[in-house]
CSV table of C-alpha atoms in Angstrom, one decimal:
chain,number,residue,atom,x,y,z
A,28,MET,CA,-241.9,135.3,-112.7
A,29,TYR,CA,-239.4,138.1,-113.4
A,30,ASP,CA,-240.0,141.0,-115.8
A,31,THR,CA,-238.4,140.3,-119.2
A,32,VAL,CA,-236.0,141.5,-121.9
A,33,LEU,CA,-237.1,140.2,-125.3
A,34,VAL,CA,-234.6,140.1,-128.2
A,35,PHE,CA,-236.4,139.7,-131.6
A,36,GLY,CA,-234.3,139.0,-134.6
A,37,ASP,CA,-233.0,136.5,-137.3
A,38,SER,CA,-230.3,133.8,-137.1
A,39,ILE,CA,-227.8,136.3,-135.7
A,40,THR,CA,-230.0,136.5,-132.7
A,41,GLN,CA,-230.8,132.8,-132.7
A,42,TYR,CA,-227.1,132.0,-132.6
A,43,GLY,CA,-226.7,134.6,-129.8
A,44,ASN,CA,-227.4,131.8,-127.4
A,45,ASN,CA,-224.3,129.9,-128.5
A,46,PRO,CA,-221.8,130.1,-125.5
A,47,GLU,CA,-218.9,128.8,-127.7
A,48,ARG,CA,-219.0,132.0,-129.7
A,49,GLY,CA,-219.7,134.2,-126.7
A,50,GLY,CA,-223.3,134.7,-127.7
A,51,TYR,CA,-224.5,138.2,-126.8
A,52,VAL,CA,-227.9,136.9,-125.7
A,53,THR,CA,-226.3,134.4,-123.3
A,54,ARG,CA,-224.2,137.2,-121.9
A,55,LEU,CA,-227.3,139.4,-121.4
A,56,ALA,CA,-229.0,136.5,-119.6
A,57,ASN,CA,-226.0,136.2,-117.3
A,58,LEU,CA,-226.0,139.9,-116.7
A,59,PHE,CA,-229.6,140.1,-115.7
A,60,GLN,CA,-229.9,136.8,-113.8
A,61,ARG,CA,-232.2,137.1,-110.7
A,62,HIS,CA,-233.2,140.5,-112.1
A,63,LEU,CA,-234.8,140.1,-115.5
A,64,ASP,CA,-235.5,137.1,-117.7
A,65,VAL,CA,-233.9,137.4,-121.2
A,66,LEU,CA,-235.9,135.8,-123.9
A,67,ASN,CA,-234.3,134.9,-127.2
A,68,ARG,CA,-236.7,135.1,-130.1
A,69,GLY,CA,-234.3,134.8,-133.0
A,70,PHE,CA,-235.4,132.7,-136.0
A,71,SER,CA,-233.1,131.7,-138.9
A,72,THR,CA,-234.0,133.1,-142.3
A,73,LEU,CA,-236.5,135.6,-140.9
A,74,ASN,CA,-236.7,139.0,-142.5
A,75,SER,CA,-238.8,142.0,-141.4
A,76,SER,CA,-241.8,141.0,-143.5
A,77,SER,CA,-242.1,137.6,-141.8
A,78,ALA,CA,-241.3,139.3,-138.5
A,79,VAL,CA,-244.4,141.5,-138.8
A,80,VAL,CA,-246.5,138.3,-139.0
A,81,LEU,CA,-244.6,136.4,-136.3
A,82,ALA,CA,-244.6,139.4,-133.9
A,83,LYS,CA,-248.2,138.6,-133.1
A,84,ASP,CA,-247.0,135.4,-131.5
A,85,VAL,CA,-243.8,136.8,-130.0
A,86,LEU,CA,-245.1,140.0,-128.3
A,87,PRO,CA,-247.2,139.6,-125.1
A,88,ILE,CA,-250.8,140.6,-125.4
A,89,THR,CA,-251.5,143.3,-122.9
A,90,GLN,CA,-255.2,143.1,-122.6
A,91,PRO,CA,-256.4,141.8,-119.2
A,92,PRO,CA,-256.6,138.0,-119.1
A,93,GLN,CA,-259.9,136.3,-118.4
A,94,ASP,CA,-260.4,135.4,-114.7
A,95,GLN,CA,-259.6,131.8,-114.1
A,96,ALA,CA,-260.7,129.6,-111.2
A,97,TYR,CA,-257.8,127.9,-109.4
A,98,PRO,CA,-258.0,125.1,-106.9
A,99,THR,CA,-257.3,125.9,-103.3
A,100,PHE,CA,-255.2,123.8,-101.1
A,101,SER,CA,-255.1,123.6,-97.3
A,102,LYS,CA,-251.7,124.4,-95.7
A,103,PRO,CA,-250.1,121.5,-94.0
A,104,LYS,CA,-249.7,121.8,-90.2
A,105,ASN,CA,-246.3,123.3,-89.1
A,106,HIS,CA,-245.6,124.3,-92.7
A,107,GLY,CA,-244.6,127.8,-91.9
A,108,SER,CA,-244.4,130.7,-94.3
A,109,ILE,CA,-242.2,131.0,-97.4
A,110,GLY,CA,-240.6,134.0,-95.9
A,111,SER,CA,-239.5,132.1,-92.8
A,112,MET,CA,-238.2,129.2,-94.9
A,113,TRP,CA,-236.4,131.4,-97.4
A,114,PRO,CA,-235.7,134.9,-96.1
A,115,ALA,CA,-234.0,136.0,-99.4
A,116,ARG,CA,-237.3,135.8,-101.2
A,117,ASP,CA,-238.3,139.4,-100.9
A,118,ARG,CA,-234.9,140.5,-102.2
A,119,ILE,CA,-234.9,138.1,-105.1
A,120,PHE,CA,-238.6,138.6,-106.1
A,121,PRO,CA,-239.2,142.2,-104.9
A,122,THR,CA,-242.3,143.0,-107.0
A,123,ARG,CA,-244.0,139.6,-107.5
A,124,SER,CA,-243.9,140.6,-111.2
A,125,LYS,CA,-246.3,139.3,-113.8
A,126,GLY,CA,-243.5,139.2,-116.4
A,127,ALA,CA,-243.8,142.7,-117.9
A,128,MET,CA,-241.5,143.4,-120.9
A,129,GLN,CA,-239.1,146.0,-119.7
A,130,LEU,CA,-236.9,146.0,-122.8
A,131,PHE,CA,-237.5,145.0,-126.4
A,132,MET,CA,-234.6,144.8,-128.9
A,133,LEU,CA,-235.4,144.7,-132.6
A,134,PHE,CA,-232.6,143.4,-134.7
A,135,PHE,CA,-233.5,142.8,-138.4
A,136,GLY,CA,-232.0,143.9,-141.8
A,137,THR,CA,-229.4,141.3,-142.8
A,138,ASN,CA,-231.8,139.0,-144.7
A,139,ASP,CA,-233.8,142.0,-145.9
A,140,ALA,CA,-230.7,143.4,-147.5
A,141,GLN,CA,-230.1,140.2,-149.6
A,142,VAL,CA,-229.5,140.8,-153.3
A,143,PRO,CA,-232.7,140.1,-155.4
A,144,PRO,CA,-234.0,137.6,-156.3
A,145,GLN,CA,-232.9,136.0,-153.0
A,146,LYS,CA,-235.8,134.8,-150.9
A,147,GLY,CA,-235.2,137.1,-148.0
A,148,SER,CA,-234.7,140.2,-150.0
A,149,THR,CA,-237.1,143.1,-149.1
A,150,PRO,CA,-237.4,146.4,-150.9
A,151,ILE,CA,-235.9,149.1,-148.7
A,152,GLY,CA,-239.1,151.1,-148.4
A,153,LYS,CA,-240.9,147.9,-147.2
A,154,TYR,CA,-238.2,147.3,-144.7
A,155,HIS,CA,-238.7,150.8,-143.3
A,156,ALA,CA,-242.4,150.2,-143.0
A,157,ASN,CA,-242.1,146.8,-141.4
A,158,MET,CA,-239.8,148.1,-138.7
A,159,HIS,CA,-242.3,150.9,-137.9
A,160,THR,CA,-245.1,148.4,-137.9
A,161,ILE,CA,-243.5,146.2,-135.2
A,162,ILE,CA,-242.6,149.3,-133.1
A,163,ASP,CA,-246.2,150.6,-133.5
A,164,MET,CA,-247.5,147.4,-132.0
A,165,LEU,CA,-245.9,148.5,-128.7
A,166,GLN,CA,-246.5,152.2,-129.0
A,167,ASN,CA,-250.0,152.5,-130.4
A,168,PRO,CA,-252.7,152.7,-127.6
A,169,GLN,CA,-255.1,150.9,-129.9
A,170,SER,CA,-252.8,147.9,-130.3
A,171,SER,CA,-253.5,144.7,-128.4
A,172,TYR,CA,-249.8,144.7,-127.6
A,173,PHE,CA,-249.6,148.3,-126.4
A,174,SER,CA,-246.9,148.5,-123.8
A,175,PRO,CA,-246.0,152.2,-123.0
A,176,THR,CA,-243.5,151.2,-120.3
A,177,THR,CA,-241.5,148.9,-122.5
A,178,ARG,CA,-238.1,150.4,-123.6
A,179,ILE,CA,-237.2,149.8,-127.2
A,180,LEU,CA,-233.7,149.4,-128.7
A,181,ILE,CA,-233.1,149.0,-132.4
A,182,ILE,CA,-229.9,147.2,-133.6
A,183,THR,CA,-228.6,147.8,-137.1
A,184,PRO,CA,-227.6,144.8,-139.2
A,185,PRO,CA,-223.8,144.3,-139.1
A,186,PRO,CA,-221.7,144.5,-142.3
A,187,VAL,CA,-221.2,141.3,-144.3
A,188,GLY,CA,-217.8,140.0,-145.4
A,189,GLU,CA,-218.3,139.1,-149.0
A,190,ARG,CA,-215.1,137.1,-149.6
A,191,LEU,CA,-215.6,135.2,-146.3
A,192,ILE,CA,-219.2,134.3,-147.4
A,193,ARG,CA,-217.8,132.9,-150.7
A,194,ALA,CA,-215.3,130.8,-148.8
A,195,LYS,CA,-217.6,129.6,-145.9
A,196,ILE,CA,-221.1,129.5,-147.2
A,197,LEU,CA,-221.4,129.5,-151.0
A,198,LYS,CA,-221.0,126.6,-153.3
A,199,LYS,CA,-218.9,127.0,-156.5
A,200,ASN,CA,-220.4,129.4,-159.0
A,201,GLN,CA,-223.3,130.2,-156.7
A,202,PRO,CA,-224.3,133.9,-157.0
A,203,ASP,CA,-223.5,136.2,-154.1
A,204,PRO,CA,-226.6,136.6,-151.9
A,205,PHE,CA,-225.2,139.5,-149.9
A,206,SER,CA,-223.7,142.9,-150.7
A,207,ASN,CA,-222.0,145.0,-148.1
A,208,LYS,CA,-222.9,148.2,-149.9
A,209,ARG,CA,-226.5,147.2,-150.0
A,210,THR,CA,-226.4,146.2,-146.3
A,211,ALA,CA,-225.0,149.6,-145.4
A,212,LYS,CA,-228.2,151.2,-146.8
A,213,TYR,CA,-230.4,149.0,-144.7
A,214,ALA,CA,-228.3,149.9,-141.6
A,215,GLU,CA,-229.0,153.6,-142.3
A,216,VAL,CA,-232.7,152.9,-142.6
A,217,ALA,CA,-232.7,151.1,-139.2
A,218,LYS,CA,-231.2,154.2,-137.7
A,219,GLN,CA,-233.7,156.4,-139.5
A,220,VAL,CA,-236.6,154.3,-138.1
A,221,ALA,CA,-235.1,154.7,-134.6
A,222,ARG,CA,-234.9,158.5,-134.9
A,223,GLU,CA,-238.5,158.7,-136.3
A,224,ALA,CA,-239.8,156.5,-133.5
A,225,ARG,CA,-237.7,158.4,-130.9
A,226,VAL,CA,-236.0,155.3,-129.6
A,227,PRO,CA,-232.3,154.6,-129.2
A,228,PHE,CA,-230.2,152.4,-131.5
A,229,VAL,CA,-227.0,150.5,-131.6
A,230,ASP,CA,-225.1,151.1,-134.8
A,231,LEU,CA,-223.4,147.7,-135.1
A,232,TYR,CA,-222.6,148.2,-138.8
A,233,THR,CA,-220.5,151.3,-138.3
A,234,GLU,CA,-218.8,150.0,-135.2
A,235,ILE,CA,-217.6,146.9,-136.9
A,236,GLU,CA,-216.5,148.8,-140.1
A,237,SER,CA,-214.6,151.4,-138.1
A,238,ARG,CA,-212.8,148.8,-136.0
A,239,ILE,CA,-211.8,146.9,-139.1
A,240,ALA,CA,-210.5,150.1,-140.7
A,241,LYS,CA,-208.5,151.0,-137.6
A,242,GLU,CA,-207.0,147.5,-137.3
A,243,ASN,CA,-206.0,147.5,-140.9
A,244,VAL,CA,-205.4,143.7,-140.9
A,245,ALA,CA,-203.9,142.3,-144.1
A,246,SER,CA,-206.0,139.2,-144.8
A,247,LYS,CA,-207.7,137.6,-147.7
A,248,TYR,CA,-211.0,138.2,-145.9
A,249,ASP,CA,-210.5,141.9,-145.4
A,250,GLY,CA,-210.5,141.7,-141.6
A,251,TYR,CA,-214.2,140.6,-141.4
A,252,GLU,CA,-213.1,137.2,-140.0
A,253,ASN,CA,-212.3,139.0,-136.7
A,254,TYR,CA,-216.0,139.7,-136.2
A,255,LEU,CA,-218.0,137.4,-138.4
A,256,TYR,CA,-217.2,133.7,-138.5
A,257,ASP,CA,-218.8,133.1,-141.8
A,258,GLY,CA,-219.2,136.6,-143.2
A,259,VAL,CA,-222.7,136.9,-141.9
A,260,HIS,CA,-223.0,135.7,-138.3
A,261,LEU,CA,-221.2,137.1,-135.3
A,262,GLY,CA,-218.1,135.4,-134.1
A,263,TYR,CA,-216.7,135.7,-130.6
A,264,ASN,CA,-215.3,139.3,-131.1
A,265,GLY,CA,-218.5,140.3,-132.8
A,266,ASN,CA,-220.7,139.0,-130.0
A,267,THR,CA,-218.5,140.7,-127.5
A,268,LEU,CA,-218.7,144.0,-129.3
A,269,LEU,CA,-222.5,143.8,-129.6
A,270,TYR,CA,-222.9,142.9,-125.9
A,271,ASP,CA,-220.7,145.9,-124.9
A,272,LEU,CA,-222.7,148.3,-127.2
A,273,ILE,CA,-226.0,147.1,-125.7
A,274,CYS,CA,-224.8,147.5,-122.2
A,275,LYS,CA,-223.6,151.1,-123.1
A,276,ALA,CA,-227.0,151.9,-124.6
A,277,ILE,CA,-228.8,150.7,-121.5
A,278,ARG,CA,-226.5,152.7,-119.2
A,279,ASP,CA,-226.8,155.8,-121.3
A,280,ASN,CA,-230.6,155.7,-121.8
A,281,TRP,CA,-232.1,153.7,-118.9
A,282,PRO,CA,-229.6,153.5,-116.1
A,283,GLU,CA,-232.3,152.4,-113.7
A,284,LEU,CA,-232.6,149.2,-115.7
A,285,PHE,CA,-228.9,148.2,-115.4
A,286,PRO,CA,-228.3,145.7,-112.6
A,287,GLN,CA,-225.7,147.6,-110.7
A,288,LYS,CA,-226.2,145.6,-107.5
A,289,LEU,CA,-227.9,142.2,-107.6
A,290,PRO,CA,-229.1,140.4,-104.5
A,291,PRO,CA,-226.5,138.0,-103.1
């Protein structure tokens, strides 16, 4: 199998496989086809606390597997070699990889930033610790998931469109579960974690906010509808922006990973 890119997040990532909204994970899978396998591990309602628990099932265990006995088969006469039947094999599978995780993207914070007493709400200090815990699983040599060659990219939560949420998600008189000012604080912590762990980050929150400010669109939803289809989840433009930012981060930090020339 190919080496992998693993994207770990909440429903924003889960819906990143939706081609109708230009899902950023689907676009990454297309970008890396025949080069790396892109795995979507996005789960609706997940926050960083539940992610710490689930990470044990999401991340690959790097300890050597137990030897297994496999049956052997005799080669049919006149079968020929795989190389003779399919000459492109050595270009398409150059390393006979065992599926090493080349890039890990960590994308949490939206549910953590929910206003208490919402179920997903996480104290900001706990969110900070949770993010470090997941990263440490890959960086700590004592961890069963230690993977020193895996590149790590943190993505901040995007802003939330409060008026759009009231129109698209909430029922009448239901309290607001999200606050954009509160989400901004969690986005700052995500960047802080990245700096402390010495890994790159994509500042999706600031990028969307700055674009909305520049566009200065007069609308009852304050312009967030251009990037978030329901005030929380990425619409087509939001997915396009995130995809472009991820590609830029890969080019800037790990140019060797970017598939400049794929085999024909």
